Amino acid sequence: MHKFEGKYAIATGGTDGITKESIICMARKGLSGAIIAGRNEERGIKAAEEIKKLTGCECYYVQTDVSKPEDIVNLFKVAKSKFPTIQILVNGAGVCPSMPIETIDAQEWDRVMNINLRSMHLCILEALKFMKPQKYGKIINVSSAAGRIGGTESSIAYSVSKGGMITATKCYAKAYGVYNINVNSICPGAIKTNMIADFTYANAPESLIKKIIPLGRLGKVEDCSGVIEFLASNDSDYITGCSIDVNGGVFMN
Ligand SMILES: NC(=O)c1ccc[n+]([C@@H]2O[C@H](COP(=O)([O-])OP(=O)(O)OC[C@H]3O[C@@H](n4cnc5c(N)ncnc54)[C@H](O)[C@@H]3O)[C@@H](O)[C@H]2O)c1
């Protein structure tokens, strides 16, 4: 029941969807403190209060635009002022714009990379300041099945950024294993959240979903949160550099 007692976590994108649910999941198992980072203050404060009320976990919201390096530095500065340390980092912030390849200019390409990919690196750099000296850390990058299979033709920047996360996960895992820091990622398929609410496949008829997805349904946030919780816990101490597919069998690695 108290698997995460004495553990403190930071989660970007933790105000919503998959990442918020992963914090709730850990908080239900004794997580001592969490900071959820996101752009929308109203949603963030509400989410932190909800997590606190549901689980008793000391949860704070810190307004953060992960595409801004200074916001990431501030996020970890706040964490240092609130908690004795940080052992868990979930890089969950992401955007998935749907745009034809030929309309993606330098600005849009960089925007998606900075939010989805660069933020992961900058958060890890900050987290290492806590994790290396204590010789303990659990880093979970929320990638995507799109990073493995290329997504759709209208999500090239997203797919490339998520593929980058999978590769980077292996690089960090090799570099920081010696510090007892585990770095893994998860690759969700289609999970019912705000991110995919308007996507055609999220609104496809059940008969088609059953044909495409071996497990016969779209994913729920709970399908991912337990896997993130596992990777954040000591149950996965001998797993690093791994990317776990959570996609109902739509793509088998
Ligand atoms: N839902 C899916 O089908 C699916 C599939 C594969 C991967 N994912 C990944 O899962 C992660 C969580 O997504 P979700 O499905 O829960 O959707 P979501 O939209 O509920 O969550 C995404 C979060 O990222 C935050 N975010 C976006 N830009 C940001 C910025 N600049 N600064 C700070 N926060 C920012 C959003 O505000 C939101 O809180 C994302 O990285 C997404 O790419 C989702």
Coordinates of C-alpha atoms and ligand atoms in Angstrom, one line a residue:
M1 CA 0.0 0.0 0.0
H2 CA 2.9 2.4 0.8
K3 CA 5.1 1.6 -2.1
F4 CA 5.9 5.3 -2.8
E5 CA 6.2 6.5 0.8
G6 CA 9.1 9.0 1.0
K7 CA 9.1 9.5 -2.7
Y8 CA 8.6 12.8 -4.5
A9 CA 7.7 13.2 -8.2
I10 CA 7.6 15.9 -10.9
A11 CA 5.3 15.4 -13.9
T12 CA 5.1 17.7 -16.9
G13 CA 1.7 17.6 -18.5
G14 CA 0.6 16.3 -15.1
T15 CA -2.5 18.5 -15.1
D16 CA -4.3 16.2 -17.5
G17 CA -4.9 12.9 -19.1
I18 CA -2.4 10.0 -18.9
T19 CA 0.2 11.8 -16.8
K20 CA -2.3 13.1 -14.2
E21 CA -3.7 9.6 -13.8
S22 CA -0.2 8.2 -13.3
I23 CA 0.4 10.7 -10.4
I24 CA -3.0 9.7 -8.9
C25 CA -1.9 6.0 -9.2
M26 CA 1.3 6.6 -7.4
A27 CA -0.3 8.9 -4.8
R28 CA -2.8 6.1 -4.0
K29 CA 0.2 4.0 -3.1
G30 CA 1.7 6.5 -0.7
L31 CA 3.6 9.0 -2.9
S32 CA 4.7 11.7 -0.4
G33 CA 4.7 14.7 -2.8
A34 CA 4.1 15.6 -6.4
I35 CA 4.5 18.7 -8.6
I36 CA 2.3 18.8 -11.7
A37 CA 3.5 21.2 -14.3
G38 CA 1.4 22.7 -17.1
R39 CA 0.4 25.8 -18.9
N40 CA -3.2 26.3 -17.8
E41 CA -3.3 27.7 -14.3
E42 CA -7.0 27.2 -13.6
R43 CA -6.8 23.5 -14.7
G44 CA -3.5 23.0 -12.9
I45 CA -4.7 24.3 -9.5
K46 CA -7.9 22.3 -9.8
A47 CA -6.0 19.1 -10.7
A48 CA -3.6 19.6 -7.8
E49 CA -6.5 20.0 -5.4
E50 CA -8.2 17.0 -6.8
I51 CA -5.1 14.8 -6.4
K52 CA -4.6 16.1 -2.8
K53 CA -8.3 15.4 -1.9
L54 CA -8.4 12.0 -3.5
T55 CA -5.1 10.7 -2.1
G56 CA -3.7 12.9 0.6
C57 CA -0.6 13.4 -1.4
E58 CA 1.1 16.8 -1.0
C59 CA 0.5 18.1 -4.5
Y60 CA 1.4 21.4 -6.0
Y61 CA 0.8 22.9 -9.4
V62 CA 3.6 25.0 -11.0
Q63 CA 2.7 27.0 -14.1
T64 CA 5.2 25.9 -16.7
D65 CA 5.5 26.2 -20.5
V66 CA 7.9 23.4 -21.2
S67 CA 9.0 25.0 -24.4
K68 CA 10.6 27.7 -22.3
P69 CA 13.9 26.6 -20.7
E70 CA 13.5 29.2 -18.0
D71 CA 10.2 27.8 -16.9
I72 CA 11.8 24.3 -16.6
V73 CA 14.6 25.8 -14.4
N74 CA 11.9 27.4 -12.2
L75 CA 9.9 24.2 -12.0
F76 CA 12.8 22.4 -10.4
K77 CA 13.6 25.4 -8.2
V78 CA 10.1 25.3 -6.8
A79 CA 10.5 21.5 -6.3
K80 CA 13.7 22.1 -4.3
S81 CA 11.9 24.6 -2.1
K82 CA 9.0 22.3 -1.4
F83 CA 10.4 18.8 -1.1
P84 CA 13.6 17.2 0.4
T85 CA 14.4 15.6 -3.0
I86 CA 13.0 14.3 -6.3
Q87 CA 13.2 10.6 -7.2
I88 CA 10.6 10.4 -10.0
L89 CA 10.3 12.4 -13.2
V90 CA 7.5 11.8 -15.7
N91 CA 8.0 13.7 -19.0
G92 CA 4.4 13.7 -20.1
A93 CA 3.8 17.1 -21.7
G94 CA 3.1 16.9 -25.4
V95 CA 1.2 18.3 -28.4
C96 CA 0.0 16.4 -31.5
P97 CA -0.9 18.8 -34.2
S98 CA -2.4 17.4 -37.3
M99 CA -0.9 19.2 -40.4
P100 CA 0.0 18.1 -43.9
I101 CA 3.7 17.7 -44.3
E102 CA 4.2 20.5 -46.8
T103 CA 2.6 23.1 -44.4
I104 CA 5.1 22.4 -41.6
D105 CA 7.6 25.3 -41.7
A106 CA 10.7 25.8 -39.5
Q107 CA 8.7 27.5 -36.8
E108 CA 6.1 24.8 -36.4
W109 CA 8.7 22.0 -36.6
D110 CA 10.7 23.7 -33.8
R111 CA 7.5 24.3 -31.7
V112 CA 6.6 20.6 -31.7
M113 CA 10.2 19.5 -31.0
N114 CA 10.7 22.0 -28.2
I115 CA 7.5 20.9 -26.4
N116 CA 7.7 17.2 -27.0
L117 CA 11.5 16.5 -27.2
R118 CA 13.7 19.3 -26.0
S119 CA 11.6 19.7 -22.8
M120 CA 12.4 16.0 -21.9
H121 CA 16.1 16.7 -22.2
L122 CA 16.0 19.9 -20.2
C123 CA 13.9 18.3 -17.4
I124 CA 16.2 15.4 -17.2
L125 CA 19.2 17.7 -16.9
E126 CA 17.5 19.4 -13.9
A127 CA 16.4 16.1 -12.4
L128 CA 19.9 14.7 -12.6
K129 CA 21.0 17.4 -10.1
F130 CA 18.8 15.6 -7.5
M131 CA 19.2 12.0 -8.8
K132 CA 23.0 11.7 -9.4
P133 CA 24.1 12.6 -5.9
Q134 CA 21.5 10.4 -4.2
K135 CA 22.3 7.5 -6.6
Y136 CA 18.6 6.9 -7.2
G137 CA 16.1 8.0 -9.9
K138 CA 13.2 6.8 -12.0
I139 CA 12.6 8.7 -15.3
I140 CA 9.7 7.9 -17.5
N141 CA 9.3 9.4 -20.9
V142 CA 5.8 9.3 -22.4
S143 CA 6.6 8.6 -26.1
S144 CA 4.0 7.1 -28.5
A145 CA 3.4 4.2 -30.9
A146 CA 3.8 7.0 -33.5
G147 CA 7.4 7.1 -32.6
R148 CA 7.8 3.5 -33.6
I149 CA 5.7 3.2 -36.7
G150 CA 5.6 6.8 -38.0
G151 CA 2.1 7.8 -37.0
T152 CA 0.0 9.3 -39.8
E153 CA 1.2 11.4 -42.7
S154 CA -0.2 14.5 -40.9
S155 CA 1.8 14.0 -37.7
I156 CA 5.3 13.9 -39.0
A157 CA 6.8 16.4 -36.4
Y158 CA 5.0 14.5 -33.6
S159 CA 6.1 11.1 -34.7
V160 CA 9.8 12.3 -35.1
S161 CA 9.7 13.9 -31.7
K162 CA 8.3 10.7 -30.1
G163 CA 10.9 8.5 -32.0
G164 CA 13.5 10.8 -30.6
M165 CA 12.3 10.1 -27.1
I166 CA 12.7 6.4 -27.6
T167 CA 16.3 6.8 -28.8
A168 CA 17.2 9.3 -26.1
T169 CA 15.7 7.0 -23.5
K170 CA 18.4 4.4 -24.4
C171 CA 21.2 7.1 -24.3
Y172 CA 20.2 8.3 -20.9
A173 CA 19.8 4.7 -19.6
K174 CA 23.4 3.9 -20.8
A175 CA 24.8 7.1 -19.3
Y176 CA 23.1 7.0 -15.9
G177 CA 22.7 3.4 -15.0
V178 CA 25.9 3.7 -13.0
Y179 CA 24.1 6.2 -10.8
N180 CA 21.2 3.8 -10.3
I181 CA 18.9 5.9 -12.4
N182 CA 16.4 4.0 -14.5
V183 CA 15.2 5.7 -17.7
N184 CA 12.4 4.1 -19.6
S185 CA 9.5 5.2 -21.9
I186 CA 6.0 4.1 -22.7
C187 CA 4.6 4.1 -26.1
P188 CA 0.8 4.5 -25.9
G189 CA -1.5 3.7 -28.8
A190 CA -4.8 5.5 -29.1
I191 CA -5.8 6.5 -25.5
K192 CA -9.0 8.3 -24.9
T193 CA -7.9 11.8 -23.7
N194 CA -8.4 15.4 -24.9
M195 CA -5.4 15.0 -27.2
I196 CA -7.1 12.7 -29.6
A197 CA -10.8 13.7 -29.0
D198 CA -11.2 15.1 -32.5
F199 CA -9.1 12.5 -34.4
T200 CA -11.0 10.3 -36.9
Y201 CA -9.7 7.1 -35.4
A202 CA -10.9 8.1 -31.9
N203 CA -14.4 8.5 -33.3
A204 CA -14.4 5.4 -35.5
P205 CA -17.3 2.9 -35.2
E206 CA -16.9 0.1 -32.7
S207 CA -16.9 -2.5 -35.4
L208 CA -13.9 -0.9 -37.1
I209 CA -12.0 -0.4 -33.8
K210 CA -12.5 -4.1 -33.1
K211 CA -11.0 -5.0 -36.5
I212 CA -8.0 -2.7 -36.1
I213 CA -7.1 -3.2 -32.4
P214 CA -6.6 -6.8 -31.3
L215 CA -7.9 -6.0 -27.8
G216 CA -10.9 -4.5 -29.5
R217 CA -11.1 -1.1 -27.8
L218 CA -9.4 2.3 -27.5
G219 CA -7.1 2.7 -24.5
K220 CA -8.1 4.4 -21.2
V221 CA -5.7 6.6 -19.1
E222 CA -5.7 3.8 -16.5
D223 CA -4.2 1.4 -19.1
C224 CA -1.1 3.7 -19.1
S225 CA -1.0 4.9 -15.6
G226 CA -0.3 1.5 -14.1
V227 CA 2.6 1.0 -16.5
I228 CA 4.1 4.4 -15.6
E229 CA 3.6 3.5 -11.9
F230 CA 5.5 0.2 -12.4
L231 CA 8.4 2.0 -14.1
A232 CA 8.5 4.6 -11.3
S233 CA 8.6 1.8 -8.6
N234 CA 11.3 -0.5 -7.4
D235 CA 9.4 -3.4 -9.1
S236 CA 11.2 -2.3 -12.3
D237 CA 14.7 -1.8 -10.7
Y238 CA 16.4 -4.0 -13.4
I239 CA 14.6 -2.5 -16.4
T240 CA 16.2 0.5 -18.1
G241 CA 16.4 1.9 -21.7
C242 CA 13.2 0.1 -22.4
S243 CA 10.1 1.4 -24.3
I244 CA 6.9 -0.4 -23.3
D245 CA 4.1 -0.6 -25.8
V246 CA 0.6 0.1 -24.4
N247 CA -1.5 -0.1 -27.5
G248 CA -4.0 -3.0 -27.3
G249 CA -1.8 -5.0 -29.7
V250 CA -2.1 -2.6 -32.7
F251 CA 1.6 -2.7 -33.2
M252 CA 3.7 -5.5 -31.8
N253 CA 7.4 -4.8 -31.5
Ligands
LIG1 N1 -3.8 10.0 -26.0 C1 -3.1 9.3 -26.9 O1 -3.7 8.6 -27.7 C2 -1.6 9.3 -26.8 C3 -0.9 8.3 -27.6 C4 0.4 8.3 -27.6 C5 1.1 9.2 -26.8 N2 0.5 10.1 -26.0 C6 1.3 11.0 -25.2 O2 0.9 11.0 -23.9 C7 1.2 12.2 -23.3 C8 0.0 12.7 -22.5 O3 -1.0 13.1 -23.4 P1 -2.6 12.8 -23.1 O4 -3.1 11.9 -24.2 O5 -2.8 12.5 -21.7 O6 -3.2 14.2 -23.6 P2 -3.5 15.5 -22.8 O7 -3.7 16.5 -23.8 O8 -4.5 15.3 -21.8 O9 -2.1 15.8 -22.0 C9 -1.1 16.5 -22.6 C10 -0.6 17.5 -21.6 O10 0.6 18.2 -22.1 C11 0.4 19.6 -21.8 N3 1.2 20.5 -22.6 C12 1.1 20.7 -24.0 N4 2.0 21.7 -24.3 C13 2.6 22.1 -23.2 C14 3.6 23.1 -22.9 N5 4.1 23.8 -23.9 N6 4.0 23.2 -21.6 C15 3.5 22.5 -20.6 N7 2.6 21.5 -20.8 C16 2.1 21.3 -22.1 C17 -1.1 19.8 -22.0 O11 -1.5 21.0 -21.4 C18 -1.6 18.6 -21.3 O12 -1.7 18.8 -19.9 C19 1.7 13.2 -24.4 O13 3.1 13.3 -24.4 C20 1.2 12.4 -25.7 O14 2.0 12.7 -26.8 C21 -0.9 10.2 -26.0

